[in-house]
Coordinates of N, CA and C in Angstrom, one line a residue:
X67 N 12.5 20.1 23.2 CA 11.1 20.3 23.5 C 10.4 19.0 23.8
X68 N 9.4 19.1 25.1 CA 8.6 17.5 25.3 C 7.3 18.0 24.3
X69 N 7.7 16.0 24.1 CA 6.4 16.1 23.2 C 4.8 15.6 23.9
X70 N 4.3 16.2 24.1 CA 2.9 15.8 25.1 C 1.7 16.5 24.0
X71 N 0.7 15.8 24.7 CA -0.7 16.2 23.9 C -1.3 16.7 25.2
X72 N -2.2 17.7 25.1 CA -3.2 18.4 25.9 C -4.6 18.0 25.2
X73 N -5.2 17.0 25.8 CA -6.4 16.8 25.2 C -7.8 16.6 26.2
X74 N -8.2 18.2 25.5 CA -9.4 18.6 26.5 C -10.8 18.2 25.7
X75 N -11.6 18.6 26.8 CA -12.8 18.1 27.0 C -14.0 18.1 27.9
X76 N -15.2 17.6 27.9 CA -16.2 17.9 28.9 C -15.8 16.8 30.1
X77 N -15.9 15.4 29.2 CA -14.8 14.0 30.0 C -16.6 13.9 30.8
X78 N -17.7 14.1 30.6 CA -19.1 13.8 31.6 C -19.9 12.8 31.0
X79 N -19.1 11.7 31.2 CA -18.0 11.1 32.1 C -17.0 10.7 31.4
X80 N -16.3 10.7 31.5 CA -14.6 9.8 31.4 C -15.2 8.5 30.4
X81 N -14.4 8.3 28.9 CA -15.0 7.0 28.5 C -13.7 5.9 27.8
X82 N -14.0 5.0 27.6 CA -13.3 4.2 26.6 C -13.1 5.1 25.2
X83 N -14.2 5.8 24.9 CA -14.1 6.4 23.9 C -12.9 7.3 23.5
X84 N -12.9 8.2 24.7 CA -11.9 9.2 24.8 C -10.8 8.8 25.2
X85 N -10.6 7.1 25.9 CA -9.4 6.6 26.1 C -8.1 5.3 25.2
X86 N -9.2 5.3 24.5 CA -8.7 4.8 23.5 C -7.7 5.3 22.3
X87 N -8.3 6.1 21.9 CA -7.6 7.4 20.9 C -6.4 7.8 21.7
X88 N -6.0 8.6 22.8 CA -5.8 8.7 23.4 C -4.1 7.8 23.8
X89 N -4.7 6.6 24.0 CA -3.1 5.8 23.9 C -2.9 5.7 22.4
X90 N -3.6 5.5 21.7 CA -3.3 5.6 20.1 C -2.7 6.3 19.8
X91 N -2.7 7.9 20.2 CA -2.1 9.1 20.1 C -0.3 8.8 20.4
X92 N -0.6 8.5 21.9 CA 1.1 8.4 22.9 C 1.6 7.5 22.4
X93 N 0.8 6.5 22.0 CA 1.8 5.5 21.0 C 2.3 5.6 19.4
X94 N 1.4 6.2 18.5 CA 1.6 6.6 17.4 C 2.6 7.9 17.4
X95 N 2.2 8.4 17.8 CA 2.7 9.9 17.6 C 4.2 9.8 18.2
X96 N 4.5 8.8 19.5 CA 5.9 9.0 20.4 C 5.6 10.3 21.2
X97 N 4.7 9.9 22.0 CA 4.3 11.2 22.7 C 5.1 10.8 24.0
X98 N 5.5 11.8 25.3 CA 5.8 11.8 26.5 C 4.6 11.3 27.2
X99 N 3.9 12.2 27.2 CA 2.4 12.4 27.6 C 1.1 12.8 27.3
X100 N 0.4 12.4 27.9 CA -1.3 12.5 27.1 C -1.9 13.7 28.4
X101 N -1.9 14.7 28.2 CA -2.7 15.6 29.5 C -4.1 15.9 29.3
X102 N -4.8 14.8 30.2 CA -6.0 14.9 30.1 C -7.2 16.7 30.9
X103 N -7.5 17.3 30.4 CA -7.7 18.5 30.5 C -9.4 19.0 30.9
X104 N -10.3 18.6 31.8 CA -11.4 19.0 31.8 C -12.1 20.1 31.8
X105 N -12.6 20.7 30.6 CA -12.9 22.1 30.7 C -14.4 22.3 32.1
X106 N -13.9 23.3 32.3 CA -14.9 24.2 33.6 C -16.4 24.2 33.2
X107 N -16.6 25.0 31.7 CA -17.2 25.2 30.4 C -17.0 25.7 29.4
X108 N -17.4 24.4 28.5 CA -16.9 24.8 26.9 C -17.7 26.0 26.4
X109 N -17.0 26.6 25.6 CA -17.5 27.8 24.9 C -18.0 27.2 23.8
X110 N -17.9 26.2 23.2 CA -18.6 25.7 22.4 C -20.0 25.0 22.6
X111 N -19.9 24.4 23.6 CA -21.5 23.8 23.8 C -22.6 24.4 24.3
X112 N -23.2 24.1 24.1 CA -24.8 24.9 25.0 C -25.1 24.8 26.2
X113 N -25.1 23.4 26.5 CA -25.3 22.9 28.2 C -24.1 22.8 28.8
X114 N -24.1 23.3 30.4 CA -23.1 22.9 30.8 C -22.8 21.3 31.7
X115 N -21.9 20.7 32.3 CA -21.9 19.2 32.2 C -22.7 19.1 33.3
X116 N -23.2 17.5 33.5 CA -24.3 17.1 34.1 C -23.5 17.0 35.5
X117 N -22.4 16.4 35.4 CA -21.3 15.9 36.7 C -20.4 17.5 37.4
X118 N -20.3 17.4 38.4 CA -19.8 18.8 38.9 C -18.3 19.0 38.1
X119 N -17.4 19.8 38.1 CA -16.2 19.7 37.8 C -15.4 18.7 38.6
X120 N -15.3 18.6 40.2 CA -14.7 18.0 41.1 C -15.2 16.4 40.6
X121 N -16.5 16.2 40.3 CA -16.8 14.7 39.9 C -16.0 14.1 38.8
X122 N -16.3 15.1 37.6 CA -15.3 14.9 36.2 C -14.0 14.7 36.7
X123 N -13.5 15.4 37.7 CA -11.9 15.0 37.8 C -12.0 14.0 38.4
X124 N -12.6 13.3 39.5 CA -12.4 12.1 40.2 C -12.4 11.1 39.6
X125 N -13.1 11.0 38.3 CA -13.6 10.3 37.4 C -12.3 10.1 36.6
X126 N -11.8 11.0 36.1 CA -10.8 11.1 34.7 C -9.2 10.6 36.0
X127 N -9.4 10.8 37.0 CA -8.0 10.3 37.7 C -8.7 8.6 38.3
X128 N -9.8 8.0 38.3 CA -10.1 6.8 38.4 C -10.0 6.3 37.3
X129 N -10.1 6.7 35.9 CA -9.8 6.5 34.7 C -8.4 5.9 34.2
X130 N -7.6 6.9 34.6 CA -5.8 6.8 34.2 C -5.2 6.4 35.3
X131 N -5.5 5.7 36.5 CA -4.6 5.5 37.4 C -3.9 4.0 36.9
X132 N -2.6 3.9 37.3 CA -1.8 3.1 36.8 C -1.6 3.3 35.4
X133 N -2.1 4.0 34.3 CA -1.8 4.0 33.3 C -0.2 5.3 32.9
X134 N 0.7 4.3 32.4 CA 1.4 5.3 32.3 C 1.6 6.4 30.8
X135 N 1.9 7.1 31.0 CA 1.6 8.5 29.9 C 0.7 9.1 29.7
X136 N 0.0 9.1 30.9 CA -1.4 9.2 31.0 C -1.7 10.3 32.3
X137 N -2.0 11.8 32.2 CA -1.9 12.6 33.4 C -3.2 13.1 33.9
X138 N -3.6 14.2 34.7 CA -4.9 15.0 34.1 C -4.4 16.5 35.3
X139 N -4.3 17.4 34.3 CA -4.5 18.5 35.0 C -5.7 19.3 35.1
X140 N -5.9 20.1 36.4 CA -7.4 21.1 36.4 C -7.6 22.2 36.5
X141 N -6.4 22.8 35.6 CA -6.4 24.5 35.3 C -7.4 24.5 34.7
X142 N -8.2 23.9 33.9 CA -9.7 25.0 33.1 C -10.6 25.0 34.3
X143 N -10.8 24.4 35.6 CA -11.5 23.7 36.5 C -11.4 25.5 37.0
X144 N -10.0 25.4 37.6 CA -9.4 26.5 38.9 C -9.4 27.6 38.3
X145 N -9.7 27.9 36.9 CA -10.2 29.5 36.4 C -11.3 29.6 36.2
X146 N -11.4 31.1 35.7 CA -13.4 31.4 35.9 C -13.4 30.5 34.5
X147 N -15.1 30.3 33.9 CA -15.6 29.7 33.3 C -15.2 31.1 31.7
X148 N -15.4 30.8 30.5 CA -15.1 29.8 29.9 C -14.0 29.1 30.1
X149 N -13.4 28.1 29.4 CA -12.3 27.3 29.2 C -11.6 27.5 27.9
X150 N -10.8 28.4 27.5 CA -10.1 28.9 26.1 C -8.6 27.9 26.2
X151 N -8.6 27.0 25.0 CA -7.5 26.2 24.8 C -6.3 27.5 25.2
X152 N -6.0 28.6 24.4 CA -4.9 29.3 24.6 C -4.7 29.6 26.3
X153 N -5.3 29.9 27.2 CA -5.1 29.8 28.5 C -4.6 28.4 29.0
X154 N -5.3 27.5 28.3 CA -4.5 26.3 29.1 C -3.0 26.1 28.3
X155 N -2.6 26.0 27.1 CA -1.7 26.1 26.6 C -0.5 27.0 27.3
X156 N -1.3 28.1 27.3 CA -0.2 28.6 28.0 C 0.4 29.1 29.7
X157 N -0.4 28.0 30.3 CA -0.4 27.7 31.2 C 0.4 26.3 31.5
X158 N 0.2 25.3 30.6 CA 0.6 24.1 30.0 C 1.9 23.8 30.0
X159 N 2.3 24.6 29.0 CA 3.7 24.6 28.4 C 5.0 25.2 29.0
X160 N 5.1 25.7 30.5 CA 5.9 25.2 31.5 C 6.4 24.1 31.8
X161 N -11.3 20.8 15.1 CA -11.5 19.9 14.3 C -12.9 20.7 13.6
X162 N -13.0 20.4 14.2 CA -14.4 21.0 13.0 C -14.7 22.7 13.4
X163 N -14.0 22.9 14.5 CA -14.6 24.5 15.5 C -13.1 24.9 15.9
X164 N -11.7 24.3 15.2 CA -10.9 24.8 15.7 C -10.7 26.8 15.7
X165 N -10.8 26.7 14.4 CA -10.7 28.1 14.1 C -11.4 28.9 14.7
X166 N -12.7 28.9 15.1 CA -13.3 29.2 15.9 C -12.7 29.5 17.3
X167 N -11.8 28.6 17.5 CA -10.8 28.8 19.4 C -11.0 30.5 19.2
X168 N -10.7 30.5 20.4 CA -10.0 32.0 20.9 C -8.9 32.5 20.9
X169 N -8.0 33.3 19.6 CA -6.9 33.4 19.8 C -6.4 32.7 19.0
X170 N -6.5 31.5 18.0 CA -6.4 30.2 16.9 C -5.0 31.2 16.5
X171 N -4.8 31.9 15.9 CA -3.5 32.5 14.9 C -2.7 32.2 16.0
X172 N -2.4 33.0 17.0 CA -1.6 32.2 17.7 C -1.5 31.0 18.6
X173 N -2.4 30.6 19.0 CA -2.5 29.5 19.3 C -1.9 27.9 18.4
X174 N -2.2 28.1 17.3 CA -1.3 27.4 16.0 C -0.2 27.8 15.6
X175 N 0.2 29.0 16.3 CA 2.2 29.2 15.6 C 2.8 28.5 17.3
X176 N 2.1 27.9 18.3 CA 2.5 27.7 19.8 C 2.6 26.1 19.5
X177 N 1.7 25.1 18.7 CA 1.1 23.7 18.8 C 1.0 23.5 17.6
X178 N 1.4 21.6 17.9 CA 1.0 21.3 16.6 C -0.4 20.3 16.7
X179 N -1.5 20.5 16.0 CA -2.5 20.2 16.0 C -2.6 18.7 15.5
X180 N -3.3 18.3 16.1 CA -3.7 16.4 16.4 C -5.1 16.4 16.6
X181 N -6.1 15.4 15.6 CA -7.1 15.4 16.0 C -7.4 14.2 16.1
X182 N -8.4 13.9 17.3 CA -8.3 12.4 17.4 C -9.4 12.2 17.4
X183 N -9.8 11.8 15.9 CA -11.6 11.6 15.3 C -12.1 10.0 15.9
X184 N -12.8 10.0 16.8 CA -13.4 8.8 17.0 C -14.7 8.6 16.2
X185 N -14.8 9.4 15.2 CA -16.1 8.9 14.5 C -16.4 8.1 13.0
X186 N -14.7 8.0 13.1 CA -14.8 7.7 11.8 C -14.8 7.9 10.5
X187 N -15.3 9.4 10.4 CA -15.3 10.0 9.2 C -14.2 10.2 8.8
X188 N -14.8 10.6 7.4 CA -13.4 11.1 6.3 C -13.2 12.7 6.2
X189 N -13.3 13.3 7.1 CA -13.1 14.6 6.9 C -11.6 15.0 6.7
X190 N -11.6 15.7 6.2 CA -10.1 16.3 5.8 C -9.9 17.4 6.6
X191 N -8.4 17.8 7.2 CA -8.3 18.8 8.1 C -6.4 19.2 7.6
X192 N -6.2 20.3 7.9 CA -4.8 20.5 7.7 C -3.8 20.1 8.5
X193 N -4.4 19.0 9.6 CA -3.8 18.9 11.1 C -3.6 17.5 11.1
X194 N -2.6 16.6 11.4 CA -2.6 15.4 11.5 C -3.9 14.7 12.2
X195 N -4.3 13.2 11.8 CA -5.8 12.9 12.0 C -5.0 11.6 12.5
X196 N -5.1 11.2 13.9 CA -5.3 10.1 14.6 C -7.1 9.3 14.8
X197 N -7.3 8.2 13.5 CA -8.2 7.8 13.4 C -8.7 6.4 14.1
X198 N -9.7 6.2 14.9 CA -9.9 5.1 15.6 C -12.1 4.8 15.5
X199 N -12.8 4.7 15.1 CA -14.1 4.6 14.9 C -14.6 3.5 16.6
X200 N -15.1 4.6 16.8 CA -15.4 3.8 18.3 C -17.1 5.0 18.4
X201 N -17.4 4.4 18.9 CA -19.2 4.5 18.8 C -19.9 4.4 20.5
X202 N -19.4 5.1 20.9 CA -19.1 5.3 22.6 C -19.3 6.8 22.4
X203 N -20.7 7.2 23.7 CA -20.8 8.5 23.7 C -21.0 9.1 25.4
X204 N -20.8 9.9 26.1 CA -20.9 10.6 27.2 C -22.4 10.6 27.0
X205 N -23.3 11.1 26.2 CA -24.5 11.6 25.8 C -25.3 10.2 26.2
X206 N -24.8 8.8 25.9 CA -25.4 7.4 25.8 C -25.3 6.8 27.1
X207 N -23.8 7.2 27.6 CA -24.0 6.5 29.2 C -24.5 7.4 30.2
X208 N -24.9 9.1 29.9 CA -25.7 9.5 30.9 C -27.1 8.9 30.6
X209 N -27.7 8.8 29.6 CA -29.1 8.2 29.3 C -29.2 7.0 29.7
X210 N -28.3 5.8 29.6 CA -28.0 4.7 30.1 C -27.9 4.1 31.2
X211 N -27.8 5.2 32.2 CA -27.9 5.2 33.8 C -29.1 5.7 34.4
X212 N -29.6 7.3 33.7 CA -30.4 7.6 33.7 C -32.2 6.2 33.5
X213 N -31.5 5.7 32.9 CA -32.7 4.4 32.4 C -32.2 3.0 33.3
X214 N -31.3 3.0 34.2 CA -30.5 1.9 35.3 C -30.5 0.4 34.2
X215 N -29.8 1.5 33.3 CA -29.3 0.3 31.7 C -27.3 0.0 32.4
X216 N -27.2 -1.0 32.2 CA -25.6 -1.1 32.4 C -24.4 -0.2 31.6
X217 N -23.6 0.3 32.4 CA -22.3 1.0 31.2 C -21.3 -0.1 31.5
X218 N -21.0 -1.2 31.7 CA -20.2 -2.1 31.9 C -19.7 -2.1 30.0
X219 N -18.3 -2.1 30.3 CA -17.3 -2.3 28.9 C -17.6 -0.7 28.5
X220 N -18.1 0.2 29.0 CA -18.4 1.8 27.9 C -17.3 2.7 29.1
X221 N -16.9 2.2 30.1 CA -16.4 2.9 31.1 C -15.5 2.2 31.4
X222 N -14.6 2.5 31.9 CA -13.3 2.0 33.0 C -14.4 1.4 34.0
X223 N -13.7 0.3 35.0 CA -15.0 -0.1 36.2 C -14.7 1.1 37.3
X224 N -13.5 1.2 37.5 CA -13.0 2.1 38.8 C -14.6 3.6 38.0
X225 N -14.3 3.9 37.5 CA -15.3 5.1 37.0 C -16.7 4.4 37.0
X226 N -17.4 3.5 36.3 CA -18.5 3.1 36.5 C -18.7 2.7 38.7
X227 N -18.1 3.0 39.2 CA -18.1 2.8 40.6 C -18.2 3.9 41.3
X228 N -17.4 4.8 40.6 CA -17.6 6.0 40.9 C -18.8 6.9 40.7
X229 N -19.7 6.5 39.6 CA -21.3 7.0 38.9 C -21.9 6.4 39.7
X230 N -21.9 5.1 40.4 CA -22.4 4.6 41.0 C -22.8 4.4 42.2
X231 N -21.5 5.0 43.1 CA -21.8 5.3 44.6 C -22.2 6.7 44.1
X232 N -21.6 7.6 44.2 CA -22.0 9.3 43.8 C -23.8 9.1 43.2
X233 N -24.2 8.2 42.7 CA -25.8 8.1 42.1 C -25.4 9.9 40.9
X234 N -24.1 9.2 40.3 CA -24.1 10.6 38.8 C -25.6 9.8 38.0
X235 N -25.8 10.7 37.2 CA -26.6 10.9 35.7 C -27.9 10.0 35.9
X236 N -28.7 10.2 37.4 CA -29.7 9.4 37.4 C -31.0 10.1 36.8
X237 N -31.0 11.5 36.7 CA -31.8 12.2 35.8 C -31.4 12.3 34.4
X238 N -32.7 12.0 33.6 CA -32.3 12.5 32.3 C -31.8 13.1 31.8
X239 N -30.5 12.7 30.9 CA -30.4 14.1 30.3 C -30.9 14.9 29.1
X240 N -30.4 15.9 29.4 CA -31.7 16.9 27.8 C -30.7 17.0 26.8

């Protein structure tokens, strides 16, 4: 059996934050691969993302290019909206709201669960915890651009280039 990580997300935009952990993962863990996964829309959040889908992917493949173990598929993109981990899982396989998933009982006898806390806390989980404290938010570089504040070092450049011609996140976000 390969060993890969499927690790989804809004990615609006693609950050250091999310990329960091990330190799931490493929390298700690002895992973194959890291499948970067951008949901369509989360069932969990309120808003949906500021960047179109097609932008988040251009973004997350200017992100990982040349990196190796490093992929991005856009099945949550190419189905209707929500985005339920067990659809991509098992589409695939060809933390605090896990239980919550859709489907979780099986979806945890399919996966072994990795959480890759960038915040630093001490929270306890039954799931192995890849910890890295990195203070980089999606939420800070839309406001950041939105205010024509630099995201230099919070982004890959190839991605900060990409916000940049495209004129992404020049409206506030809410």
């Amino acid at each position: 059996m390969k060993k890969i990580a499927i690790y989804g997300g809004t990615f609006d935009p693609i950050h250091h934050g999310h990329l960091i952990p990330a190799r931490e993962a493929l390298e700690t863990l002895g992973l194959e691969k890291v499948i970067f996964v951008p949901a369509a829309v989360s069932p969990l959040k309120a808003r949906a993302a500021a960047a179109t889908g097609d932008m988040r992917l251009k973004m997350l493949h200017a992100a990982i290019e040349g990196e190796e173990g490093f992929t991005v598929n856009d099945c949550e993109l190419r189905r209707p909206p929500p985005s339920w981990t067990i659809d991509t899982v098992l589409e695939i396989r060809n933390v605090a709201t896990l239980d919550r998933w859709r489907r979780f009982d099986e979806l945890k006898e399919m996966v072994r669960f990795v959480v890759l806390d960038r915040t630093g806390s001490q929270m306890q989980r039954n799931y192995q915890i890849v910890r890295r404290k990195i203070d980089i938010s999606a939420t800070e570089i839309r406001q950041r651009v939105a205010h024509g504040q630099s995201i230099r070092y919070l982004v890959p450049p190839a991605v900060e280039q990409l916000i940049q011609r495209e004129k992404l996140y020049r409206e506030q976000s809410k």
